[in-house]
mmCIF file of C-alpha atoms in Angstrom:
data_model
loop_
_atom_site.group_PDB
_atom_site.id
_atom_site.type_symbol
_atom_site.label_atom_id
_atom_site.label_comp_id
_atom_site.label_asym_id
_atom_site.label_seq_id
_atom_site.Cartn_x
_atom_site.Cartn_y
_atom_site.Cartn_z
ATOM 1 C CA UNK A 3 8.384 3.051 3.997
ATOM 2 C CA UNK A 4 10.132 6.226 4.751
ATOM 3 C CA UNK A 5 13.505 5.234 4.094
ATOM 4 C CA UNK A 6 12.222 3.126 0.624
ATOM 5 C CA UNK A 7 10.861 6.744 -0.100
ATOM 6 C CA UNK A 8 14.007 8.551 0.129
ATOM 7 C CA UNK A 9 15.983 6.072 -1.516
ATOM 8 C CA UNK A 10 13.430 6.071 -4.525
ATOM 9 C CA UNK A 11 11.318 9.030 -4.678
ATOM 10 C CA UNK A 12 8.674 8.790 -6.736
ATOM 11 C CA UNK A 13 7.822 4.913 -5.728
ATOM 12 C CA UNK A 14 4.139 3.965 -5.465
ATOM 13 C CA UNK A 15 3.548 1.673 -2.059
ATOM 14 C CA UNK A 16 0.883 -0.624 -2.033
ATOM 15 C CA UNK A 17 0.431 -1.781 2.264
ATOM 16 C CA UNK A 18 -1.580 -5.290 2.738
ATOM 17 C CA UNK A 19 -3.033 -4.862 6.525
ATOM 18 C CA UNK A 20 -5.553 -6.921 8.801
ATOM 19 C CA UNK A 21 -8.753 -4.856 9.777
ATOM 20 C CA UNK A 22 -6.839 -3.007 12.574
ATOM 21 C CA UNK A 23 -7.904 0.902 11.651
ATOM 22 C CA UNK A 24 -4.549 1.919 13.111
ATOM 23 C CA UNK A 25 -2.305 0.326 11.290
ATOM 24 C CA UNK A 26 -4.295 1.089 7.817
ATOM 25 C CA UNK A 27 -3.790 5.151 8.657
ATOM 26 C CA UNK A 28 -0.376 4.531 9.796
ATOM 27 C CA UNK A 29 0.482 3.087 6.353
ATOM 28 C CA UNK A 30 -1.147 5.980 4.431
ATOM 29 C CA UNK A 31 0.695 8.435 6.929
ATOM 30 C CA UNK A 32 3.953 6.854 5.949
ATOM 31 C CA UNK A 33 3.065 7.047 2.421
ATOM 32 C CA UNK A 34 1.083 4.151 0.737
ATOM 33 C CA UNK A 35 -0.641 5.136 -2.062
ATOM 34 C CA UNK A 36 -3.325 2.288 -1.156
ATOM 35 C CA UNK A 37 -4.082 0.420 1.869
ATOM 36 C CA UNK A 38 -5.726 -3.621 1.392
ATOM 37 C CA UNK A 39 -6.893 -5.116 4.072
ATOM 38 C CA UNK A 40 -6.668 -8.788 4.322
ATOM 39 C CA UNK A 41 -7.915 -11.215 3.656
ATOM 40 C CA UNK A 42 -7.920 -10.680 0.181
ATOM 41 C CA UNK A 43 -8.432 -12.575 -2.836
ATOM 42 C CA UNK A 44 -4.938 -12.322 -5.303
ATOM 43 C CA UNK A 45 -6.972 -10.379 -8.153
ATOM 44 C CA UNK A 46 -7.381 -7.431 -5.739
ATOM 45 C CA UNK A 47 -3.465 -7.410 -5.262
ATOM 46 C CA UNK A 48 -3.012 -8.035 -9.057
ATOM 47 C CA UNK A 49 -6.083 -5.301 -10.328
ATOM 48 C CA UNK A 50 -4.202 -2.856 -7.590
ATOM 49 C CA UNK A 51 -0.761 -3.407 -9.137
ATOM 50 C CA UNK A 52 -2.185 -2.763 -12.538
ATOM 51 C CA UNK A 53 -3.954 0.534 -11.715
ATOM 52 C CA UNK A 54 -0.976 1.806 -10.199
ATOM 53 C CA UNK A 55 1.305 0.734 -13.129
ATOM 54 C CA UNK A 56 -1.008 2.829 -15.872
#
């Protein structure tokens, strides 16, 4: 996610996890905007792409 970053500053990650706490404030550390935890139904991915996107 770092290197994504440099290359395009400004980007908005979205990270799709399991339930492992680590992992979910690794991702924010490296810069995800949100964190979903799966399992997850495909309208959380979708309503997430769409808030970011406004």
């Amino acid at each position: 996610m770092k290197e994504l970053q440099k290359s395009h500053p400004g980007v908005r990650i979205i990270a799709i996890t399991g339930v492992d706490l680590f992992n979910l404030l690794v991702a924010f550390d490296l810069g995800a905007v949100r964190v979903l935890e799966k399992p997850l139904p495909i309208l959380e991915i979708i309503k997430t792409v769409k808030e970011l996107l406004a």
